[in-house]
mmCIF file of C-alpha atoms in Angstrom:
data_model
loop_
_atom_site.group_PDB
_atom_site.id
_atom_site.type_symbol
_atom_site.label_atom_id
_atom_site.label_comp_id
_atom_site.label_asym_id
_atom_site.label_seq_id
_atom_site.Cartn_x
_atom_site.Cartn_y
_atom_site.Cartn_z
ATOM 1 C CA UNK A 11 -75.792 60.080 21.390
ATOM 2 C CA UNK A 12 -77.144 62.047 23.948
ATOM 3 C CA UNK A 13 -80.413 64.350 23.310
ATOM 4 C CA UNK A 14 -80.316 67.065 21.581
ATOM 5 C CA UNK A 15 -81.977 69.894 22.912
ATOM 6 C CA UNK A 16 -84.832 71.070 20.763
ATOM 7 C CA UNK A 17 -85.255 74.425 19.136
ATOM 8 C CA UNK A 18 -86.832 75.581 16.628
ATOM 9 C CA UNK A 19 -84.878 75.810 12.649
ATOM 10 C CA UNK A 20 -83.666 79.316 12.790
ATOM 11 C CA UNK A 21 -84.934 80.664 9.509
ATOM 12 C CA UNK A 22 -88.370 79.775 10.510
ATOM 13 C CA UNK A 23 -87.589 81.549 13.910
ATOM 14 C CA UNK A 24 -86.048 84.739 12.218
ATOM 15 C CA UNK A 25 -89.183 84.863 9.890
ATOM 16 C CA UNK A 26 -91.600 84.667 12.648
ATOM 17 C CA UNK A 27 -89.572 87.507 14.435
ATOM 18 C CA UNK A 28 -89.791 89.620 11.580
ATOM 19 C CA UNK A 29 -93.138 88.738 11.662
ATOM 20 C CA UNK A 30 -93.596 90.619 14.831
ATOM 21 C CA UNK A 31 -91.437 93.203 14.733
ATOM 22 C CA UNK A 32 -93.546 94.116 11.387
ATOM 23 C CA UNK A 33 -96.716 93.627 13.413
ATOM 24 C CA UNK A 34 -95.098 96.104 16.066
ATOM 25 C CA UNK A 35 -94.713 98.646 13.236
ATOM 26 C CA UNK A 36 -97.834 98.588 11.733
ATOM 27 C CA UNK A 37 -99.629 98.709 14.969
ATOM 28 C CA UNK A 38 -97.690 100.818 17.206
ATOM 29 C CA UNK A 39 -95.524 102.635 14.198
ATOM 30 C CA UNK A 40 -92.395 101.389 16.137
ATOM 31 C CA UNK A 41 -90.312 98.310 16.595
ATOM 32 C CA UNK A 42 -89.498 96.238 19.318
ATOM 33 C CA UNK A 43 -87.235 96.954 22.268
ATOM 34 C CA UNK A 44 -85.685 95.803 25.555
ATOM 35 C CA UNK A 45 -83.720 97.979 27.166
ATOM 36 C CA UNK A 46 -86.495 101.420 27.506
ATOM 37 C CA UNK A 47 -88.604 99.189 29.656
ATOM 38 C CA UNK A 48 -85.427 98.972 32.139
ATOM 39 C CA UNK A 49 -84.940 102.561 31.824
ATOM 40 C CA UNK A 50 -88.727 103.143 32.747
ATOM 41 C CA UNK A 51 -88.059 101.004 36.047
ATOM 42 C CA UNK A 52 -85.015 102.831 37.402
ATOM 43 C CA UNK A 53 -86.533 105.909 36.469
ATOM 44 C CA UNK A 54 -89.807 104.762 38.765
ATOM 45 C CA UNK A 55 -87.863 103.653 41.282
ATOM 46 C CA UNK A 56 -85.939 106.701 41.778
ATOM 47 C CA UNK A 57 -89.075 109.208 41.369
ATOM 48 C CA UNK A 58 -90.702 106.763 44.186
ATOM 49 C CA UNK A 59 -87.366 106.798 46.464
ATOM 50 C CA UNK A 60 -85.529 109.766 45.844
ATOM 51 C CA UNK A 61 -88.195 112.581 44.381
ATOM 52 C CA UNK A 62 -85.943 115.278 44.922
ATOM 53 C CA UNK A 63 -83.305 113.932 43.164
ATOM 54 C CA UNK A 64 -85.740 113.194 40.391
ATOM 55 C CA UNK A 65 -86.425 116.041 40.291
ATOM 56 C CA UNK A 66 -82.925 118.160 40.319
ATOM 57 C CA UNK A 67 -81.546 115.527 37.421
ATOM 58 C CA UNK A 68 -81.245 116.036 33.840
ATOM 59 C CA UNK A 69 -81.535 112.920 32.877
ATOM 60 C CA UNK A 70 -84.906 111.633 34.803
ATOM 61 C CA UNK A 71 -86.310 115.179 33.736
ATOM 62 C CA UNK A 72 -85.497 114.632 30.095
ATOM 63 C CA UNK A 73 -87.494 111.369 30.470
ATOM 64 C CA UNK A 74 -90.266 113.126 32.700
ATOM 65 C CA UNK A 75 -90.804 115.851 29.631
ATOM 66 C CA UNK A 76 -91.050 113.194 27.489
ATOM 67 C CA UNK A 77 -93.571 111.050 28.693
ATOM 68 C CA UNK A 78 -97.496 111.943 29.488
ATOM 69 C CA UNK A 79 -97.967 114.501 32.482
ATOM 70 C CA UNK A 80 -99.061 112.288 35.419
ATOM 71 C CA UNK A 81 -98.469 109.117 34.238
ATOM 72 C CA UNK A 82 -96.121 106.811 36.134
ATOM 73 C CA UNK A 83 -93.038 105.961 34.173
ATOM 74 C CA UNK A 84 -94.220 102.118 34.200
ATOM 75 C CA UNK A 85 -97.408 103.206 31.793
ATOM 76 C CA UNK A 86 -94.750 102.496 28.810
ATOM 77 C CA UNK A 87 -95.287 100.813 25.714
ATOM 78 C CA UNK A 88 -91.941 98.561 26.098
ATOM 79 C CA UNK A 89 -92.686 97.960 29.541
ATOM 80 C CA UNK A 90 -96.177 96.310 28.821
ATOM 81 C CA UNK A 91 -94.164 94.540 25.772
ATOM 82 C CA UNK A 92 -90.992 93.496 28.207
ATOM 83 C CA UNK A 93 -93.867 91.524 30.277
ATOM 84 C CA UNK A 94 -94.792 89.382 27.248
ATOM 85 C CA UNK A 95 -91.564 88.616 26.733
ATOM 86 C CA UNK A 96 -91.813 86.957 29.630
ATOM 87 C CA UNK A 97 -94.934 85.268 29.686
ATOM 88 C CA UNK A 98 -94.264 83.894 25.995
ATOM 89 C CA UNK A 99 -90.617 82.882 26.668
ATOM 90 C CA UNK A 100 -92.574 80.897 30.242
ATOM 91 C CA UNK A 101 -94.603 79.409 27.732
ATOM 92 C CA UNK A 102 -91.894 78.574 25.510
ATOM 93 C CA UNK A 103 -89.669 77.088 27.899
ATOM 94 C CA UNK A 104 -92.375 75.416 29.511
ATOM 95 C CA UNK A 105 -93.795 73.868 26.317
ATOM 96 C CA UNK A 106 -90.049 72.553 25.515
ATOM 97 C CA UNK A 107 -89.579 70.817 28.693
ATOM 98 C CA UNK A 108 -86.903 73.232 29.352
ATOM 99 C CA UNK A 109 -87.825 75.414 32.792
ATOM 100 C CA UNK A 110 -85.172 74.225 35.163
ATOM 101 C CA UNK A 111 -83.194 76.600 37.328
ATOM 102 C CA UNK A 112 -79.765 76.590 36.692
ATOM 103 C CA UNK A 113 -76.408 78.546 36.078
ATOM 104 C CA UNK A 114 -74.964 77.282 32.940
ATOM 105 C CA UNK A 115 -71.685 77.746 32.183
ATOM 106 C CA UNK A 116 -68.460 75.961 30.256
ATOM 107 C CA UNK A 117 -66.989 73.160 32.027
ATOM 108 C CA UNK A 118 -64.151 74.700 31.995
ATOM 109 C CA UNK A 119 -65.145 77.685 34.521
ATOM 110 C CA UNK A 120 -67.278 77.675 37.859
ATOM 111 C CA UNK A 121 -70.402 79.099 38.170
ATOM 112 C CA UNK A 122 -68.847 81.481 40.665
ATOM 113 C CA UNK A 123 -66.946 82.906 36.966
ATOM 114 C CA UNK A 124 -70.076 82.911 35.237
ATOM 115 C CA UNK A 125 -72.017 84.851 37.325
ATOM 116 C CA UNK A 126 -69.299 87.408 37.991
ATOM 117 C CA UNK A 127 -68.720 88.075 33.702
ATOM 118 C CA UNK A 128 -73.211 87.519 33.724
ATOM 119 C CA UNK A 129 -72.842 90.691 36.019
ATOM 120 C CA UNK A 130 -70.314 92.550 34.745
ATOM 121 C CA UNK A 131 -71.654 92.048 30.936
ATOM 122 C CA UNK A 132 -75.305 93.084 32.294
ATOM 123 C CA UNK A 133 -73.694 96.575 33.682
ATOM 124 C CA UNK A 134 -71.628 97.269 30.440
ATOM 125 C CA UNK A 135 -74.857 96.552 28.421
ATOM 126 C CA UNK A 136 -77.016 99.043 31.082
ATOM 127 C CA UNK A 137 -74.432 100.954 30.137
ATOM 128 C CA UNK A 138 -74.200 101.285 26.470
ATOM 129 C CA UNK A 139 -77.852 100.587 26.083
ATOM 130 C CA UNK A 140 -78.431 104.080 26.961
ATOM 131 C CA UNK A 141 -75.743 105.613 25.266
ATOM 132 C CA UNK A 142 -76.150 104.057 22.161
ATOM 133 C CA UNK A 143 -80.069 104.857 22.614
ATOM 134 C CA UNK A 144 -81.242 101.105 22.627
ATOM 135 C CA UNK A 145 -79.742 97.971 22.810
ATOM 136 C CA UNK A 146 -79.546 94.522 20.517
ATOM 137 C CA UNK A 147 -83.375 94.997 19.671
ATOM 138 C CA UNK A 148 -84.465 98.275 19.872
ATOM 139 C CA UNK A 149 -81.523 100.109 18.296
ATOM 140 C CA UNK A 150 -79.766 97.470 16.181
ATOM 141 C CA UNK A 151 -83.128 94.848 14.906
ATOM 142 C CA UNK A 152 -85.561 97.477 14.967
ATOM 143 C CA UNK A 153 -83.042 100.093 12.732
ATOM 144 C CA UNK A 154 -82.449 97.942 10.629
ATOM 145 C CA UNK A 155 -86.307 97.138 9.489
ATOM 146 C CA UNK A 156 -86.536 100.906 9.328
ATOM 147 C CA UNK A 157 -83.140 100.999 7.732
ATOM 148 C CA UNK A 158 -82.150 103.519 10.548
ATOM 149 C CA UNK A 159 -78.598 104.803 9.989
ATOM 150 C CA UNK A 160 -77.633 104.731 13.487
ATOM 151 C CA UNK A 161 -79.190 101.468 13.935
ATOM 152 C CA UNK A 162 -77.228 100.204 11.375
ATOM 153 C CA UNK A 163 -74.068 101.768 12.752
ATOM 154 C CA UNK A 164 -75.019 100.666 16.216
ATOM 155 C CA UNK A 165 -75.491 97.293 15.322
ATOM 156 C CA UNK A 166 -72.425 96.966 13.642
ATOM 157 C CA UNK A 167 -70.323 98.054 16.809
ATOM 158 C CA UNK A 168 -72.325 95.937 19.145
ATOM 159 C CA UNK A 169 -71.004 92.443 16.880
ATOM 160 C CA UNK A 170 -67.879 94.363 15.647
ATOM 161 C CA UNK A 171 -66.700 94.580 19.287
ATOM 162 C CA UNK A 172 -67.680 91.142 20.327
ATOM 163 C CA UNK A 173 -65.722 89.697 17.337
ATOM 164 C CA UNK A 174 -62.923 91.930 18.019
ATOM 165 C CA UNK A 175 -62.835 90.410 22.187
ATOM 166 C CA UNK A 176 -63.865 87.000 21.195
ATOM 167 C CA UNK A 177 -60.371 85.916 21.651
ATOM 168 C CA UNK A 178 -59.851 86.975 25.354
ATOM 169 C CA UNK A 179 -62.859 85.804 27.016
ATOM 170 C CA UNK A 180 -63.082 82.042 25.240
ATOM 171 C CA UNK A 181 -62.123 80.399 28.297
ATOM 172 C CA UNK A 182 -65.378 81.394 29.097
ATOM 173 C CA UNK A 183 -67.048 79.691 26.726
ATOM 174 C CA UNK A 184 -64.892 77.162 24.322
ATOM 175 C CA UNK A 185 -62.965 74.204 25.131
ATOM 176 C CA UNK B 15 -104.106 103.481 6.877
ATOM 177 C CA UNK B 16 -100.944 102.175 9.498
ATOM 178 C CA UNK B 17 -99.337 102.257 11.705
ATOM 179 C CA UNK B 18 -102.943 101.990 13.640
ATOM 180 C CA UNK B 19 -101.559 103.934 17.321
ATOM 181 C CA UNK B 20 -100.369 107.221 15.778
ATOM 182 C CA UNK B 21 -102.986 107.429 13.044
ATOM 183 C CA UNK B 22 -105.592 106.559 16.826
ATOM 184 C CA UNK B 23 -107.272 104.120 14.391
ATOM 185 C CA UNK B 24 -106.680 102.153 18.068
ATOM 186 C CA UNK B 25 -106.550 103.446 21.414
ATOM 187 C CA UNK B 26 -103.779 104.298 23.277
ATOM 188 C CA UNK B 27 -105.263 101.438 25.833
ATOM 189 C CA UNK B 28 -105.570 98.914 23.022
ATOM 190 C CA UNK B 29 -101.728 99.760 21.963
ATOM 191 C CA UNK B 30 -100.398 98.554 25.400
ATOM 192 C CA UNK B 31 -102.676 95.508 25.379
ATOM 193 C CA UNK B 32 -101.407 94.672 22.091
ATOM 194 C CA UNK B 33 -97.834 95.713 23.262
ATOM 195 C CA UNK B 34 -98.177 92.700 26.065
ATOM 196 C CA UNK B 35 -99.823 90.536 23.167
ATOM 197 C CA UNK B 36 -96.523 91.314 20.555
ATOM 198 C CA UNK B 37 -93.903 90.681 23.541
ATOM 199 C CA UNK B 38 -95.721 87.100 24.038
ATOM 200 C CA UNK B 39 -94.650 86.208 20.715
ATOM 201 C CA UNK B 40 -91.262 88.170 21.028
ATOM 202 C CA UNK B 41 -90.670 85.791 24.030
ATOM 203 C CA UNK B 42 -91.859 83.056 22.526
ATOM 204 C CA UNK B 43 -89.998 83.163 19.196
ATOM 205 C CA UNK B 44 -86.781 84.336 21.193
ATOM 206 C CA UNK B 45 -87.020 81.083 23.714
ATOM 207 C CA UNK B 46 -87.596 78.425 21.259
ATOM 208 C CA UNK B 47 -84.622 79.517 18.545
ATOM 209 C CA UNK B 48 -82.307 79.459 21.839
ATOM 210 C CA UNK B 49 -82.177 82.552 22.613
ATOM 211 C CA UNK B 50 -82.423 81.805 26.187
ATOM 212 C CA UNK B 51 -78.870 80.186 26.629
ATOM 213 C CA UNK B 52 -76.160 82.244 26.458
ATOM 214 C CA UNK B 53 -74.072 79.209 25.226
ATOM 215 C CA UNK B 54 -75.975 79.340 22.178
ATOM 216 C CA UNK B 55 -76.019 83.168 21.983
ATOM 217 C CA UNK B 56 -71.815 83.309 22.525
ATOM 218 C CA UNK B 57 -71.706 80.680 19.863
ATOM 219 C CA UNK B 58 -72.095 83.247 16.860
ATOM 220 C CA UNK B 59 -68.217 84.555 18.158
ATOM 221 C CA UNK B 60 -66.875 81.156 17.733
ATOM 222 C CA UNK B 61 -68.345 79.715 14.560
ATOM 223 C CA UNK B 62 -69.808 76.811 16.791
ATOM 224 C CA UNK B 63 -73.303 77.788 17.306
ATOM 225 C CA UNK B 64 -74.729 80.896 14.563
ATOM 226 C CA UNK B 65 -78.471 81.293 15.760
ATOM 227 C CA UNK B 66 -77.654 84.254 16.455
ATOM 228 C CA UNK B 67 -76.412 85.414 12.864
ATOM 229 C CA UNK B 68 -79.620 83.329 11.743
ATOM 230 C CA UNK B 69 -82.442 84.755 13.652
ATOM 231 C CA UNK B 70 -81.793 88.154 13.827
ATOM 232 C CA UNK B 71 -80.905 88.725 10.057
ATOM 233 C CA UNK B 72 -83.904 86.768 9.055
ATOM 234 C CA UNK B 73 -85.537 88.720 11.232
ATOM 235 C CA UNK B 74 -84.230 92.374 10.155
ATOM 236 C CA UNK B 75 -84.577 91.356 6.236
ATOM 237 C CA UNK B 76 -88.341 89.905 6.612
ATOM 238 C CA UNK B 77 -89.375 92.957 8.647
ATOM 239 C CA UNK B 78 -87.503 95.894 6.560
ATOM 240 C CA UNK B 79 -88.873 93.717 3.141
ATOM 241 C CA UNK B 80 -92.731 93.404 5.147
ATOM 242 C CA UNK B 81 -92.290 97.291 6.198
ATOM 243 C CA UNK B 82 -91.548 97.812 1.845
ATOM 244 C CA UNK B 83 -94.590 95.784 0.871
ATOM 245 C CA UNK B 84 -97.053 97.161 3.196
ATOM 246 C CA UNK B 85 -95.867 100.926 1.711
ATOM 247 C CA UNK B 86 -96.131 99.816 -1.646
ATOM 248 C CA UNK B 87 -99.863 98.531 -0.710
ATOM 249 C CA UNK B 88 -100.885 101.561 1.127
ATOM 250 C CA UNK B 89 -101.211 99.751 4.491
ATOM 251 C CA UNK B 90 -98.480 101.959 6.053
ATOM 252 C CA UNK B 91 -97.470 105.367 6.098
ATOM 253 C CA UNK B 92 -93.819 105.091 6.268
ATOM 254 C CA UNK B 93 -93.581 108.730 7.390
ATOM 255 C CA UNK B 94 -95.277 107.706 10.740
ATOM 256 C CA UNK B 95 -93.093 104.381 11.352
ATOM 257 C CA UNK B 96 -90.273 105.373 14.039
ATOM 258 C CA UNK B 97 -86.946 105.643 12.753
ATOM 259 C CA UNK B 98 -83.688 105.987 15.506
ATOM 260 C CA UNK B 99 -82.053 108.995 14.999
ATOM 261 C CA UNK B 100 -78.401 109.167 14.229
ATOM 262 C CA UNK B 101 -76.304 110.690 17.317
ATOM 263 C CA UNK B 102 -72.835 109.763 15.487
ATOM 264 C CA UNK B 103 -70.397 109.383 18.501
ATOM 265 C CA UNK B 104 -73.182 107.558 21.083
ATOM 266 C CA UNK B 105 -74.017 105.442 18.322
ATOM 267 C CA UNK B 106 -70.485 103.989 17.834
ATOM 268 C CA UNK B 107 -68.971 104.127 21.707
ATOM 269 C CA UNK B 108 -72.447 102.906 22.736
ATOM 270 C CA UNK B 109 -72.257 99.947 20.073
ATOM 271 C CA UNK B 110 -68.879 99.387 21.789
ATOM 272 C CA UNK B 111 -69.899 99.077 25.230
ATOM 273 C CA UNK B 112 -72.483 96.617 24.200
ATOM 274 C CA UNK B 113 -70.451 94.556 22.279
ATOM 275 C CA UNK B 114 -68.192 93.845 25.272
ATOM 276 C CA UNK B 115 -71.342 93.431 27.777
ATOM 277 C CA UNK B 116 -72.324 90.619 25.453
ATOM 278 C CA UNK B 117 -69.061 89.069 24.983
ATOM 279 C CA UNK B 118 -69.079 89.056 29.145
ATOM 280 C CA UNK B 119 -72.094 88.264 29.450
ATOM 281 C CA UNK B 120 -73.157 86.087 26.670
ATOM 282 C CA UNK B 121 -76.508 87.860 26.896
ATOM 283 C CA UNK B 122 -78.118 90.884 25.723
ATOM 284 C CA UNK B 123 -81.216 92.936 27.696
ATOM 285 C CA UNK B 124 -83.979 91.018 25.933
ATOM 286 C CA UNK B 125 -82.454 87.490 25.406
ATOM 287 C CA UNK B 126 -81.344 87.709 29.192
ATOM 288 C CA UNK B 127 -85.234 88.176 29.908
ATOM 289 C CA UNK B 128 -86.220 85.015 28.413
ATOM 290 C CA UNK B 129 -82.848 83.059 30.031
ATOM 291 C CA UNK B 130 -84.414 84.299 33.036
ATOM 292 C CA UNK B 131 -88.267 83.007 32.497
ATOM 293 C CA UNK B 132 -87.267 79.689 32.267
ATOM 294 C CA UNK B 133 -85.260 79.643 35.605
ATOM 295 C CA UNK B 134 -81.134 80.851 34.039
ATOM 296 C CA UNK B 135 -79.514 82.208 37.261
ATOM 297 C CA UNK B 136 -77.138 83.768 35.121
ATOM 298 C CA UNK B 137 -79.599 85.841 33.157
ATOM 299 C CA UNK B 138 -81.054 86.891 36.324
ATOM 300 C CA UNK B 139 -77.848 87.845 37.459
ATOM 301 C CA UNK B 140 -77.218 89.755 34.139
ATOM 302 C CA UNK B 141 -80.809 91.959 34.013
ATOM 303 C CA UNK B 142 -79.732 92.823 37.753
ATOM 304 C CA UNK B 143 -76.503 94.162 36.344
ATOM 305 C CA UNK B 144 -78.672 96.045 33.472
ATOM 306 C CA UNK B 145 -80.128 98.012 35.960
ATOM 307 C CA UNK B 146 -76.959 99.005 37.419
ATOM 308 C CA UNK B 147 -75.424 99.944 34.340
ATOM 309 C CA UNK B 148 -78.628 101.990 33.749
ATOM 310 C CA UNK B 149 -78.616 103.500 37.064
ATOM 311 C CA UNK B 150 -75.122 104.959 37.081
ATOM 312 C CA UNK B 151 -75.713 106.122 33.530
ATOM 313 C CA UNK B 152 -78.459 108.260 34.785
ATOM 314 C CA UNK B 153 -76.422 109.646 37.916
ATOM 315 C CA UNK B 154 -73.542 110.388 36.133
ATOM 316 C CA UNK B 155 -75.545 111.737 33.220
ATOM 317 C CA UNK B 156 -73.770 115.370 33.610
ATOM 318 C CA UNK B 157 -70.075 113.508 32.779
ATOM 319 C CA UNK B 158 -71.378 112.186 29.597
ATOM 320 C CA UNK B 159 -74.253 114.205 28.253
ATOM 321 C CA UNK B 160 -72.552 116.379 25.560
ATOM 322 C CA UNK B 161 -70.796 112.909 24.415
ATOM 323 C CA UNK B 162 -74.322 111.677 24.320
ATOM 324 C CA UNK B 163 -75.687 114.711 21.993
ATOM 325 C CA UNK B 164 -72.399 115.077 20.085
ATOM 326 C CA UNK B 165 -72.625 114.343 16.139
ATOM 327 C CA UNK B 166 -76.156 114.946 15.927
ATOM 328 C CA UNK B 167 -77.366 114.046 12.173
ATOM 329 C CA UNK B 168 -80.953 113.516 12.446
ATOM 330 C CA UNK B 169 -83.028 110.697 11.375
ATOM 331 C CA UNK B 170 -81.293 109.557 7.789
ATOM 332 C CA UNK B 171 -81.881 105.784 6.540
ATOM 333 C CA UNK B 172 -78.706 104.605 5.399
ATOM 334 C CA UNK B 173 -80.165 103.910 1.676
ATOM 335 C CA UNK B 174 -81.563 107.746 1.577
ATOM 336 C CA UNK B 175 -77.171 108.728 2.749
ATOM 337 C CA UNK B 176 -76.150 106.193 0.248
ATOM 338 C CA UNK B 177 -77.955 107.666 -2.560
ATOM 339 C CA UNK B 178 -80.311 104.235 -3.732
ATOM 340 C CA UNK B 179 -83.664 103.983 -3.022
ATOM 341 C CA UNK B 180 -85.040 101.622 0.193
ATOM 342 C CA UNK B 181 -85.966 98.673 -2.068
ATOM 343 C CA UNK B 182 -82.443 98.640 -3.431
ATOM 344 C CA UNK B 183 -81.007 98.795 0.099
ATOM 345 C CA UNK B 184 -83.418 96.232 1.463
ATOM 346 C CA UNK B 185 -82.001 93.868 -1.697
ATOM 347 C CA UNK B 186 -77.968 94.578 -0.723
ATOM 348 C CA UNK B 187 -79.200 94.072 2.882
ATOM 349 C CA UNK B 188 -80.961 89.960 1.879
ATOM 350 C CA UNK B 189 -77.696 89.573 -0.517
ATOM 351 C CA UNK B 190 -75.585 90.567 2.671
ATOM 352 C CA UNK B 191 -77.252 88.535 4.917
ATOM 353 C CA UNK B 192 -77.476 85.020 2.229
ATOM 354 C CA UNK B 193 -73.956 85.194 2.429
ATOM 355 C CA UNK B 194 -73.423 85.489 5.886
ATOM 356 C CA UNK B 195 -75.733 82.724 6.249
ATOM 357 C CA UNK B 196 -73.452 80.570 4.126
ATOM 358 C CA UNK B 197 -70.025 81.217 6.222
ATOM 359 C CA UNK B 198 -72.662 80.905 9.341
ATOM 360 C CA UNK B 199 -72.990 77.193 7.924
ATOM 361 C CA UNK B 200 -69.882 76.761 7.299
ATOM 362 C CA UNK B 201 -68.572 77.652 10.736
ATOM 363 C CA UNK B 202 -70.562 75.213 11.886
ATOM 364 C CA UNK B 203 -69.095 72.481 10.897
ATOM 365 C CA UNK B 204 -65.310 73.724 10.891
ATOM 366 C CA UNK B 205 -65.485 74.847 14.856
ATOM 367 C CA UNK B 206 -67.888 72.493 16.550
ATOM 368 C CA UNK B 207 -68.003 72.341 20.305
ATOM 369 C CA UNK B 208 -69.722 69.793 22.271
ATOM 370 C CA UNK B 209 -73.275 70.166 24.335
ATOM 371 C CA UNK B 210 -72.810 70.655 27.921
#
């Protein structure tokens, strides 16, 4: 038998997250999230690039009016989170032996596939992250602690619809 | 006396540091439950592999039952805890979109972080596609912004819509989830796919 690769029982791992996305409640009085920190980026880069733009579109001025006069749009509380992430998944990976660059993919496609669908999937999830006004952790996990209605209902279209395509994308990823 | 940031029992300083501190563990919980390969993540769609299932229910029951307790002890003001609002229509074709990103992708915007900070090419290659997807979200934003505000219902919890009271929602949500654990077992064993 070949090794297994290690990872930690997944109970223990769910109760550790709720752990933190408790802690991120009781200290910040929100939950965890992913995709705001992107938003803050693109938002940055465009005030930096393109300030009249920035300054003629809805959308970056919604953001602007939301966030604290003169402050860049980096000086977020998911951005600062969205760097531990990294750090503590480093650490992680590092601990488990498992930092190695790599594509990984089924045997059955090339890694040319992969990183087309990677790319493709990333956009679409851009994409919806902002409609649906978060993504996989701040609208779906973090609703659900607060038992958020549209959480909830966000959630359950983000797994509905995977389900649903399962079927046509397996060569992707089943034998 | 919580949440400690809104009620400034800590600065707004001390919230990001501890923001950086929280997303350390976020990371590191994410990375070593296998979060970081989208094999793994994929798996929940095929029955072979349900981390997935078994992480982030876990982690949505313990939270919503910690986020009970701490009310019922006086450690939290639920009133000041964030809750997402309801925007009916975004909530649903947004949900959507995601669903077939991940299906794609085999990653969503925070797993595809930690793929990425141990050295997965293809979760770099995803996050640069997030920001794409972002970006033309925000320059088309006139084509999609009264489909973004439509079905406005404000900031209901589904137990308060349904009638019952949190706690009795939290316990439908643990039943809901034991039992999904048990076909997540099950599938397991009935569609197993070998390591690669």
């Amino acid at each position: 038998m070949t090794t297994k690769t290690k990872y930690l029982n997944p109970y223990i791992g769910g109760v550790l997250l709720g752990l933190i996305l408790l802690a991120a409640n009781f200290i910040a009085g929100r939950g965890l999230g992913a995709s705001g920190a992107i938003k803050s980026t693109v938002v940055a880069a465009v005030k930096e690039t393109a300030p009249t733009h920035y300054a003629n579109s809805t959308y970056y001025q919604e953001f602007e009016a939301s966030h604290e006069k003169g402050k860049s749009p980096l000086n977020n509380w998911l951005v600062f989170e969205m760097m531990g992430v990294i750090v503590g998944g480093f650490f992680s990976g590092a601990l488990a032996g498992r930092l190695k660059l790599k594509t990984e993919h089924s045997p059955r496609i090339t890694s040319k596939r992969r990183l087309i669908f990677a790319l493709a999937g990333g956009i679409l999830f851009g994409f919806g992250s902002q409609l649906g006004r978060g993504c996989t952790s701040g609208s779906a996990l973090s609703g659900m602690a607060v038992l958020s209605m549209g959480g909830i209902i966000t959630m359950a279209g983000i797994f509905g619809t995977a389900f649903l395509f399962a079927y046509f994308f397996r060569k992707n990823w089943i034998q | 006396m919580g949440p400690l940031a809104p009620y400034e029992i800590i600065s707004a300083n001390t919230n990001m540091l501890l923001a950086f501190v929280i997303g350390i563990g976020f990371g590191f919980v994410l990375e070593s439950s296998g979060f970081s390969s989208s094999r793994k993540l994929a798996g929940v769609f095929y029955g072979y592999d349900t981390v997935v299932l078994k992480v982030f229910f876990t982690g949505a029951i313990t939270a919503a039952s910690g986020l009970l307790f701490f009310s019922l002890f006086g450690w939290v003001d639920l009133a000041m805890v964030y809750v997402n609002p309801t925007y009916m229509h975004s909530a649903i074709l947004g949900g959507v979109v995601m669903g077939l990103g991940f299906i794609m992708g085999g990653f969503c915007p925070g797993t595809s972080f930690c793929g990425a900070s141990i050295g997965k090419i293809d979760a770099m290659v995803f996050i640069a596609g997030l920001f794409i997807g972002v970006f033309v979200f925000g320059e088309g934003y006139p084509m999609w912004e009264k489909l973004f505000m439509d079905g406005f219902q404000g900031y209901p919890k589904l137990s308060t819509v349904m009638g019952i009271s949190d706690g009795v929602f939290t316990l439908l949500m643990i039943a809901a989830a034991l039992g999904m654990f048990y076909v997540g077992e099950w599938a397991e064993k009935k569609f197993p796919q070998p390591e690669y």
